[in-house]
Short mmCIF file of C-alpha atoms and ligand atoms in Angstrom, two decimals:
data_model
loop_
_atom_site.label_atom_id
_atom_site.label_comp_id
_atom_site.label_asym_id
_atom_site.label_seq_id
_atom_site.Cartn_x
_atom_site.Cartn_y
_atom_site.Cartn_z
CA MET A 1 -20.36 20.16 -36.74
CA THR A 2 -17.45 21.72 -36.64
CA ALA A 3 -13.63 19.57 -37.34
CA LEU A 4 -12.76 18.35 -34.59
CA ASP A 5 -8.70 19.60 -34.15
CA ALA A 6 -6.53 19.02 -30.76
CA VAL A 7 -4.45 22.31 -31.07
CA SER A 8 -7.56 24.06 -30.97
CA ILE A 9 -8.11 22.01 -28.30
CA ILE A 10 -5.19 22.51 -26.47
CA THR A 11 -5.37 26.20 -26.29
CA ALA A 12 -8.78 26.36 -25.58
CA LYS A 13 -7.86 25.01 -22.53
CA ARG A 14 -5.12 26.73 -22.40
CA ASP A 15 -6.57 30.43 -22.75
CA GLY A 16 -9.30 28.64 -19.37
CA GLY A 17 -11.75 28.29 -22.04
CA GLU A 18 -14.88 24.91 -20.92
CA LEU A 19 -13.66 21.61 -23.40
CA SER A 20 -18.07 20.43 -24.74
CA ASP A 21 -18.15 16.55 -24.60
CA ALA A 22 -17.42 16.46 -28.36
CA GLN A 23 -13.91 17.72 -28.28
CA ILE A 24 -12.84 15.60 -24.88
CA HIS A 25 -14.40 12.25 -26.67
CA TRP A 26 -12.85 13.59 -29.38
CA VAL A 27 -9.12 13.89 -28.45
CA VAL A 28 -9.23 11.15 -26.26
CA ASP A 29 -10.58 9.44 -28.42
CA GLY A 30 -7.82 9.82 -31.37
CA PHE A 31 -5.15 9.55 -27.88
CA THR A 32 -6.00 6.32 -27.96
CA ARG A 33 -5.40 5.57 -31.66
CA GLY A 34 -2.47 7.44 -32.01
CA THR A 35 -3.63 10.13 -34.39
CA VAL A 36 -3.66 12.84 -31.01
CA ALA A 37 -0.01 12.89 -30.23
CA ASP A 38 2.11 12.03 -27.43
CA GLU A 39 3.23 15.85 -27.40
CA GLN A 40 -0.65 17.24 -27.86
CA MET A 41 -1.81 14.97 -25.24
CA SER A 42 1.13 16.82 -22.88
CA ALA A 43 0.36 20.35 -23.94
CA LEU A 44 -2.81 19.51 -22.83
CA ALA A 45 -2.76 17.55 -19.36
CA MET A 46 -0.17 20.69 -18.65
CA ALA A 47 -3.58 23.23 -19.56
CA ILE A 48 -5.89 21.28 -17.73
CA VAL A 49 -2.99 21.18 -14.25
CA TRP A 50 -3.40 24.74 -14.57
CA ARG A 51 -6.69 25.44 -15.95
CA GLY A 52 -8.56 22.28 -14.53
CA MET A 53 -11.97 21.28 -15.35
CA THR A 54 -15.73 21.33 -14.05
CA ARG A 55 -17.84 18.86 -12.93
CA ARG A 56 -19.39 18.06 -16.26
CA GLU A 57 -15.63 18.40 -18.13
CA ILE A 58 -14.29 15.63 -15.36
CA ALA A 59 -17.31 13.86 -16.13
CA ALA A 60 -17.27 13.93 -19.43
CA TRP A 61 -13.53 12.71 -19.04
CA THR A 62 -13.48 10.08 -17.41
CA ALA A 63 -16.66 8.88 -19.71
CA ALA A 64 -14.29 8.92 -22.97
CA MET A 65 -11.59 6.83 -21.02
CA ILE A 66 -14.64 4.37 -20.30
CA ASP A 67 -15.42 3.99 -23.81
CA SER A 68 -11.55 3.94 -24.73
CA GLY A 69 -12.12 0.59 -24.13
CA GLN A 70 -14.13 -2.18 -22.77
CA ARG A 71 -16.40 -2.56 -19.08
CA MET A 72 -16.18 -5.61 -17.13
CA ASP A 73 -19.35 -7.23 -15.98
CA LEU A 74 -20.24 -7.85 -13.01
CA THR A 75 -23.17 -8.82 -12.57
CA GLY A 76 -24.59 -12.52 -11.48
CA LEU A 77 -22.37 -13.18 -8.69
CA PRO A 78 -23.81 -14.42 -6.04
CA ARG A 79 -22.90 -12.04 -3.12
CA PRO A 80 -22.46 -7.92 -3.52
CA THR A 81 -19.09 -6.97 -4.60
CA VAL A 82 -17.29 -3.81 -2.91
CA ASP A 83 -13.74 -2.90 -3.63
CA LYS A 84 -11.11 -0.16 -2.28
CA HIS A 85 -9.30 1.96 -3.92
CA SER A 86 -6.10 4.15 -2.23
CA THR A 87 -4.64 7.41 -3.62
CA GLY A 88 -1.17 5.84 -2.62
CA GLY A 89 1.23 6.16 0.48
CA VAL A 90 4.08 4.72 2.15
CA GLY A 91 3.78 1.10 4.26
CA ASP A 92 0.47 1.52 2.62
CA LYS A 93 -0.26 -2.35 2.95
CA ILE A 94 -4.29 -2.37 3.48
CA THR A 95 -5.54 -4.04 0.92
CA LEU A 96 -3.44 -7.50 1.49
CA PRO A 97 -4.65 -7.97 5.30
CA LEU A 98 -8.42 -5.80 4.05
CA ALA A 99 -9.51 -8.05 0.61
CA PRO A 100 -9.76 -11.88 3.02
CA VAL A 101 -11.25 -9.40 5.93
CA VAL A 102 -13.99 -8.38 3.79
CA ALA A 103 -14.33 -11.33 1.74
CA ALA A 104 -15.00 -13.59 4.68
CA CYS A 105 -17.07 -10.98 6.06
CA GLY A 106 -19.19 -12.26 2.80
CA ALA A 107 -18.95 -9.52 0.18
CA THR A 108 -16.88 -10.77 -3.67
CA VAL A 109 -13.68 -8.14 -3.52
CA PRO A 110 -12.30 -7.42 -7.46
CA GLN A 111 -9.49 -6.01 -6.12
CA LEU A 112 -7.54 -4.50 -9.61
CA SER A 113 -4.97 -2.99 -8.41
CA GLY A 114 -1.42 -1.22 -9.63
CA ARG A 115 1.83 -1.69 -9.06
CA GLY A 116 4.44 1.08 -7.69
CA LEU A 117 5.89 4.49 -8.61
CA GLY A 118 8.46 7.01 -7.19
CA HIS A 119 8.02 6.86 -3.83
CA THR A 120 4.79 5.05 -3.76
CA GLY A 121 4.55 0.71 -3.39
CA GLY A 122 2.19 -0.77 -5.58
CA THR A 123 -0.25 -3.75 -4.10
CA LEU A 124 0.93 -5.88 -6.95
CA ASP A 125 4.99 -6.10 -6.21
CA LYS A 126 3.91 -6.40 -3.13
CA LEU A 127 2.84 -10.18 -3.50
CA GLU A 128 4.85 -10.82 -6.13
CA SER A 129 6.99 -11.75 -3.54
CA ILE A 130 4.64 -14.07 -2.28
CA PRO A 131 7.00 -17.18 -4.49
CA GLY A 132 5.00 -18.50 -7.57
CA TRP A 133 2.31 -15.49 -7.22
CA ARG A 134 0.64 -14.41 -9.74
CA ALA A 135 -1.17 -11.06 -10.75
CA ASP A 136 -2.13 -11.63 -13.71
CA VAL A 137 -5.73 -13.78 -13.87
CA PRO A 138 -7.87 -14.01 -16.92
CA VAL A 139 -11.89 -11.87 -16.85
CA SER A 140 -12.87 -15.89 -16.86
CA ARG A 141 -10.88 -17.00 -14.04
CA MET A 142 -11.31 -14.04 -12.35
CA ARG A 143 -14.95 -14.36 -12.34
CA ASP A 144 -14.71 -18.20 -11.64
CA ILE A 145 -12.83 -16.77 -7.98
CA LEU A 146 -15.17 -14.80 -6.91
CA ALA A 147 -17.83 -17.23 -7.22
CA ASP A 148 -15.71 -19.55 -5.15
CA PRO A 149 -18.35 -19.21 -1.58
CA ARG A 150 -13.74 -20.74 -0.55
CA LEU A 151 -12.19 -17.53 -1.71
CA GLY A 152 -14.44 -14.42 -2.86
CA ALA A 153 -11.59 -12.33 -3.47
CA VAL A 154 -8.80 -11.44 -6.20
CA VAL A 155 -5.94 -9.16 -6.44
CA CYS A 156 -4.79 -9.41 -9.89
CA ALA A 157 -3.95 -6.75 -12.72
CA ALA A 158 -6.00 -4.70 -14.97
CA GLY A 159 -6.59 -6.34 -18.08
CA ALA A 160 -4.67 -4.31 -21.02
CA ASP A 161 -8.42 -3.15 -22.09
CA LEU A 162 -9.72 -1.74 -19.95
CA ALA A 163 -9.93 1.94 -19.84
CA PRO A 164 -7.07 1.79 -21.84
CA ALA A 165 -6.65 5.27 -22.60
CA ASP A 166 -5.41 6.36 -19.07
CA ARG A 167 -2.78 3.72 -19.38
CA ARG A 168 -1.42 5.48 -22.23
CA LEU A 169 -1.71 9.16 -20.61
CA TYR A 170 -0.73 7.60 -17.01
CA ALA A 171 1.85 6.36 -18.21
CA LEU A 172 2.59 10.34 -20.39
CA ARG A 173 1.63 11.94 -17.10
CA ASP A 174 4.51 9.83 -14.82
CA VAL A 175 6.88 11.64 -17.09
CA THR A 176 5.63 15.37 -17.91
CA GLY A 177 5.27 16.28 -14.06
CA THR A 178 1.48 15.94 -14.74
CA VAL A 179 0.15 14.21 -12.24
CA GLU A 180 -0.63 16.42 -9.81
CA SER A 181 -3.96 17.85 -10.74
CA ILE A 182 -7.52 16.55 -9.32
CA PRO A 183 -9.22 16.34 -12.62
CA LEU A 184 -6.63 14.12 -13.95
CA ILE A 185 -5.70 11.76 -10.99
CA ALA A 186 -10.21 11.29 -9.59
CA SER A 187 -10.65 10.33 -14.02
CA SER A 188 -7.66 8.13 -14.07
CA ILE A 189 -8.90 6.48 -10.39
CA MET A 190 -12.30 6.25 -11.35
CA SER A 191 -12.57 5.51 -15.29
CA LYS A 192 -10.72 1.89 -14.28
CA LYS A 193 -12.62 1.49 -11.48
CA ILE A 194 -15.70 2.35 -12.85
CA ALA A 195 -14.85 -0.06 -16.04
CA GLU A 196 -14.55 -2.37 -13.65
CA GLY A 197 -18.01 -2.32 -12.59
CA THR A 198 -18.20 -3.07 -8.66
CA ALA A 199 -21.23 -2.03 -7.99
CA ALA A 200 -20.03 -1.06 -4.78
CA LEU A 201 -16.36 1.96 -4.07
CA LEU A 202 -15.03 2.50 -0.59
CA LEU A 203 -11.91 5.17 -1.71
CA ASP A 204 -8.91 5.45 0.83
CA VAL A 205 -7.37 9.68 0.32
CA LYS A 206 -4.49 10.27 1.52
CA VAL A 207 -3.11 13.02 2.81
CA GLY A 208 0.41 14.54 4.26
CA SER A 209 3.41 14.22 2.76
CA GLY A 210 3.94 10.70 1.43
CA ALA A 211 0.27 11.38 -0.55
CA PHE A 212 -0.43 13.34 -3.68
CA MET A 213 -2.88 15.36 -1.77
CA LYS A 214 -1.07 17.57 0.74
CA THR A 215 -3.75 19.64 2.37
CA LEU A 216 -7.31 17.82 3.62
CA ASP A 217 -9.17 20.55 1.98
CA GLU A 218 -7.48 19.25 -0.94
CA ALA A 219 -7.70 15.92 -0.41
CA ARG A 220 -11.22 16.86 0.37
CA GLU A 221 -11.92 18.60 -3.21
CA LEU A 222 -10.38 14.94 -4.45
CA ALA A 223 -12.63 12.47 -2.69
CA THR A 224 -15.63 14.67 -3.25
CA ALA A 225 -15.17 15.19 -7.05
CA MET A 226 -14.99 10.83 -7.36
CA VAL A 227 -17.86 10.30 -5.33
CA GLU A 228 -19.68 12.88 -7.42
CA LEU A 229 -18.00 10.52 -10.40
CA GLY A 230 -19.08 6.58 -8.96
CA THR A 231 -22.31 7.76 -7.78
CA ASP A 232 -23.24 9.72 -10.99
CA ALA A 233 -22.56 6.39 -12.00
CA GLY A 234 -24.67 4.07 -10.39
CA VAL A 235 -21.46 2.55 -7.59
CA ARG A 236 -22.00 3.40 -4.65
CA THR A 237 -18.65 4.90 -3.61
CA VAL A 238 -17.78 6.74 -0.33
CA ALA A 239 -14.36 8.43 0.90
CA LEU A 240 -12.95 8.56 3.79
CA LEU A 241 -9.52 10.82 4.39
CA THR A 242 -6.66 8.95 6.49
CA ALA A 243 -3.61 10.15 6.75
CA MET A 244 -0.21 9.88 5.51
CA ASP A 245 2.09 12.08 6.93
CA THR A 246 3.83 8.48 8.75
CA PRO A 247 4.55 5.91 7.43
CA LEU A 248 1.99 2.88 8.23
CA GLY A 249 3.10 0.27 10.52
CA ARG A 250 6.61 -0.41 10.94
CA THR A 251 7.66 -1.88 6.67
CA ALA A 252 8.00 0.08 3.20
CA GLY A 253 9.09 -2.13 0.88
CA ASN A 254 7.24 -5.24 -0.84
CA ALA A 255 8.20 -8.80 0.50
CA MET A 256 8.42 -7.13 4.28
CA GLU A 257 5.07 -5.22 3.61
CA VAL A 258 3.66 -9.02 2.77
CA ALA A 259 5.29 -10.56 6.46
CA GLU A 260 3.21 -7.43 8.39
CA SER A 261 0.23 -8.18 6.88
CA VAL A 262 1.42 -11.89 7.89
CA GLU A 263 0.61 -10.75 11.16
CA VAL A 264 -2.06 -8.94 10.89
CA LEU A 265 -4.17 -11.71 10.05
CA ALA A 266 -2.55 -13.86 12.74
CA GLY A 267 -4.18 -11.31 14.72
CA GLY A 268 -0.37 -9.29 15.75
CA GLY A 269 0.58 -6.42 13.73
CA PRO A 270 1.25 -2.54 13.53
CA ALA A 271 -1.82 -0.98 15.96
CA ASP A 272 -2.27 1.83 12.92
CA VAL A 273 -2.56 -0.91 10.04
CA VAL A 274 -5.24 -2.68 12.49
CA GLU A 275 -7.27 -0.12 12.46
CA LEU A 276 -7.00 0.81 9.18
CA THR A 277 -7.69 -2.52 7.73
CA LEU A 278 -10.82 -3.21 10.20
CA THR A 279 -12.26 1.36 9.49
CA LEU A 280 -12.37 0.09 5.76
CA ALA A 281 -13.56 -3.11 6.56
CA ARG A 282 -16.98 -2.18 8.22
CA GLU A 283 -17.29 1.14 5.77
CA MET A 284 -16.82 -1.90 2.98
CA VAL A 285 -19.05 -4.54 4.58
CA ALA A 286 -21.65 -1.90 5.59
CA LEU A 287 -21.90 -0.66 1.31
CA ALA A 288 -22.09 -4.69 0.71
CA GLY A 289 -25.29 -4.11 2.80
CA LEU A 290 -23.68 -6.75 5.65
CA ASP A 291 -23.21 -7.04 9.12
CA THR A 292 -21.09 -9.36 10.06
CA ASP A 293 -17.93 -7.36 12.84
CA PRO A 294 -14.46 -7.36 10.36
CA ALA A 295 -13.02 -7.41 14.15
CA ASP A 296 -14.62 -11.73 14.17
CA VAL A 297 -13.24 -12.74 11.58
CA LEU A 298 -9.69 -11.73 11.53
CA ALA A 299 -10.39 -13.06 15.69
CA ASP A 300 -11.36 -16.76 14.99
CA GLY A 301 -9.10 -17.15 12.20
CA ARG A 302 -11.77 -16.53 9.35
CA ALA A 303 -9.96 -13.84 8.08
CA MET A 304 -5.85 -15.49 7.86
CA ASP A 305 -7.91 -18.74 6.10
CA ARG A 306 -9.08 -16.77 2.65
CA TRP A 307 -5.68 -15.15 2.84
CA ARG A 308 -3.98 -18.34 2.46
CA ALA A 309 -6.67 -19.63 -0.51
CA MET A 310 -6.77 -16.44 -2.38
CA VAL A 311 -3.14 -16.79 -2.64
CA ARG A 312 -2.98 -19.91 -3.21
CA ALA A 313 -6.12 -19.74 -6.06
CA GLN A 314 -3.14 -17.00 -7.75
CA GLY A 315 -0.66 -20.07 -7.95
CA GLY A 316 0.86 -19.28 -4.86
CA ASP A 317 2.72 -20.99 -2.04
CA PRO A 318 1.35 -18.59 1.50
CA GLU A 319 3.40 -20.80 4.40
CA ALA A 320 7.02 -20.21 1.10
CA ALA A 321 9.48 -18.15 2.67
CA LEU A 322 9.95 -14.25 1.57
CA PRO A 323 12.68 -13.22 -0.05
CA ALA A 324 15.11 -12.03 1.51
CA ALA A 325 17.78 -8.30 1.03
CA LYS A 326 21.47 -9.98 1.01
CA HIS A 327 22.57 -6.26 2.82
CA THR A 328 21.68 -4.64 6.07
CA GLU A 329 22.62 -1.17 7.40
CA THR A 330 21.45 0.54 10.55
CA VAL A 331 20.46 3.75 11.87
CA LEU A 332 20.60 5.47 15.16
CA ALA A 333 19.36 7.46 17.24
CA THR A 334 21.57 10.52 17.38
CA THR A 335 20.35 12.12 20.85
CA ASP A 336 16.92 10.78 24.19
CA GLY A 337 14.02 12.36 23.04
CA VAL A 338 10.68 11.16 21.89
CA LEU A 339 10.21 10.23 17.77
CA SER A 340 8.28 13.97 17.33
CA ARG A 341 8.40 13.17 13.16
CA LEU A 342 9.18 9.95 10.92
CA ASP A 343 8.34 11.94 7.23
CA ALA A 344 6.47 9.59 4.78
CA TYR A 345 7.38 11.43 2.13
CA GLY A 346 11.25 10.40 3.43
CA VAL A 347 10.63 7.02 4.40
CA GLY A 348 9.09 6.31 0.50
CA ILE A 349 11.86 7.79 -1.49
CA ALA A 350 15.05 5.73 1.00
CA ALA A 351 12.92 2.87 -0.06
CA TRP A 352 12.64 3.71 -3.17
CA ARG A 353 16.15 4.11 -3.52
CA LEU A 354 16.83 0.89 -2.33
CA GLY A 355 15.65 -0.91 -4.74
CA ALA A 356 11.68 -1.49 -3.21
CA GLY A 357 9.97 0.77 -5.95
CA ARG A 358 11.00 1.28 -9.96
CA ALA A 359 11.96 4.82 -11.23
CA ARG A 360 9.56 3.78 -15.31
CA GLN A 361 7.31 1.99 -15.38
CA GLY A 362 8.43 -1.02 -15.94
CA ASP A 363 11.10 -1.14 -14.74
CA PRO A 364 12.36 -4.51 -12.55
CA VAL A 365 12.07 -4.16 -8.25
CA GLN A 366 13.63 -5.98 -5.58
CA LEU A 367 11.48 -8.07 -3.40
CA GLY A 368 13.29 -8.67 -0.03
CA ALA A 369 14.41 -4.29 -0.07
CA GLY A 370 12.58 -1.68 2.02
CA VAL A 371 13.38 0.53 5.53
CA VAL A 372 12.57 -1.39 8.79
CA MET A 373 10.75 1.14 11.16
CA HIS A 374 12.15 0.25 14.66
CA ALA A 375 10.10 2.94 16.21
CA LYS A 376 7.46 5.19 16.01
CA PRO A 377 5.93 9.21 16.23
CA GLY A 378 5.57 9.30 20.66
CA ASP A 379 8.18 6.89 20.99
CA ALA A 380 11.27 7.44 23.32
CA VAL A 381 14.40 6.46 22.41
CA THR A 382 18.12 7.00 23.85
CA ALA A 383 21.42 8.29 21.88
CA GLY A 384 22.25 4.89 20.15
CA GLN A 385 19.90 2.77 19.94
CA PRO A 386 17.66 1.40 15.88
CA LEU A 387 15.36 3.53 14.86
CA LEU A 388 15.76 2.27 10.96
CA THR A 389 16.78 0.01 9.23
CA MET A 390 17.89 0.04 5.53
CA HIS A 391 17.77 -3.29 3.49
CA THR A 392 19.13 -3.93 0.07
CA ASP A 393 20.80 -5.51 -2.56
CA THR A 394 23.02 -3.55 -4.11
CA PRO A 395 24.54 -1.78 -1.61
CA GLU A 396 25.44 1.31 -3.11
CA ALA A 397 22.35 2.50 -2.36
CA PHE A 398 23.36 3.19 1.08
CA ALA A 399 23.79 6.56 1.45
CA GLY A 400 21.40 7.92 -1.34
CA ALA A 401 18.82 6.40 1.08
CA ALA A 402 20.40 7.50 4.00
CA ALA A 403 20.08 10.74 3.42
CA ALA A 404 16.39 11.24 2.70
CA LEU A 405 16.69 9.14 6.54
CA ASP A 406 18.12 11.28 7.91
CA ASP A 407 16.26 14.24 6.16
CA ALA A 408 12.76 12.99 7.91
CA VAL A 409 13.56 12.12 11.16
CA THR A 410 12.92 14.71 14.17
CA ILE A 411 13.18 13.84 18.13
CA ALA A 412 11.95 16.39 20.05
CA PRO A 413 12.79 16.59 23.99
CA THR A 414 8.40 16.28 24.23
CA THR A 415 5.88 14.14 22.90
CA ALA A 416 3.21 15.67 20.07
CA GLU A 417 -0.24 15.22 19.99
CA PRO A 418 -0.51 12.53 17.71
CA ILE A 419 -2.68 12.89 14.41
CA PRO A 420 -5.69 10.68 14.22
CA LEU A 421 -5.47 8.26 11.52
CA ILE A 422 -8.87 8.78 9.80
CA LEU A 423 -9.53 12.40 8.63
CA GLY A 424 -12.68 12.60 7.87
CA ARG A 425 -15.36 11.28 5.18
CA VAL A 426 -17.46 11.69 1.66
CA GLY A 427 -20.72 10.20 0.62
CA CYS A 428 -22.93 7.96 1.53
N1 URA B 1 -3.53 6.61 -9.21
C1 URA B 1 -3.60 6.33 -10.56
O1 URA B 1 -4.46 5.06 -10.80
N2 URA B 1 -4.15 7.57 -11.58
C2 URA B 1 -3.79 8.87 -11.06
O2 URA B 1 -4.15 9.40 -11.97
C3 URA B 1 -2.98 8.70 -9.23
C4 URA B 1 -3.10 7.55 -8.81
#
């Protein structure tokens, strides 16, 4: 075999070539060990953004990222494992009510989650607003929680040895404009999910202004790539394509999204959050081979009991008051009419500018910051009524956040057709 080197791999992809399995393994392994430099991996990532990858290349890239670390072993647990992954959106707090609902239906939910970056929120940041709650759970404790019939679900950070190549590559992509690539996103997500060892996986692929994928065609292509990777690795995988032009629910911000999730578990909450939670839960329960109706465990309080037990198992106090921001400012409707557009990206940027999100990995977030939405698309509004309330500890952030919200709102004379929440499905 001829010797491999980073420059010829970069130029091969730059010129539209197909990389061999050996080249892919060599470059991912070298990058993980530090012998392929960050600038070389950045150049290769940019070449992949422009030239794409074949199905075989994506599979080899994913396998190389899995091989960069350890696989978790979730075999031998008493109930079937099923996980959910969302490609990320604004106000997407669905994991919080979903994990206890699915666990209460009899499945085991190993939910390795991430932190927010840019305009999209992160499940771990949201849960960390619960006093005492800890995202770091050692693998042995994770197994104990999953095996416990009163718990059966854990939402925690992935260990450092789970697909470490992805951790390094994701940080690099984030600062080199190379996040938006279907092969790179699919392999990033699926390397972590396959290494985690779940038997079944539901993917929630977001489509719209607040998502990575802006069109249904792109989202379907990403969903298909991920379902193929999962299925080829022996993980029963289904993807739903769901709308992300408007934020989910009525809040975008860490503590306020926890409060909204608890409302859902208590039998209330916004209709779109309830609908998406139950739709995803039904898919997960079916993937796990069970037949309990998730609506029943939500209605009779079993999901809420599970939530409280899960929060306590990770050190949190489910009854404690959640953090609130020190300052608020409200945006009013400028005219009478119907709210015809509330743009997810604009609301996400506003929440981020208020301090709910981070600009760089490792930055702190403000747990109480965010945006409360008093009206959603389709609602009639009158001039002067409160539309959106901004919350922050840093009032100098109001001007930038208000500018993002200004561009995010349209009030029209008449109602527009509502966009359905569920836009498509890929997989078995
Ligand atoms: N989430 C991931 O884990 N990776 C990506 O590349 C994009 C979203």
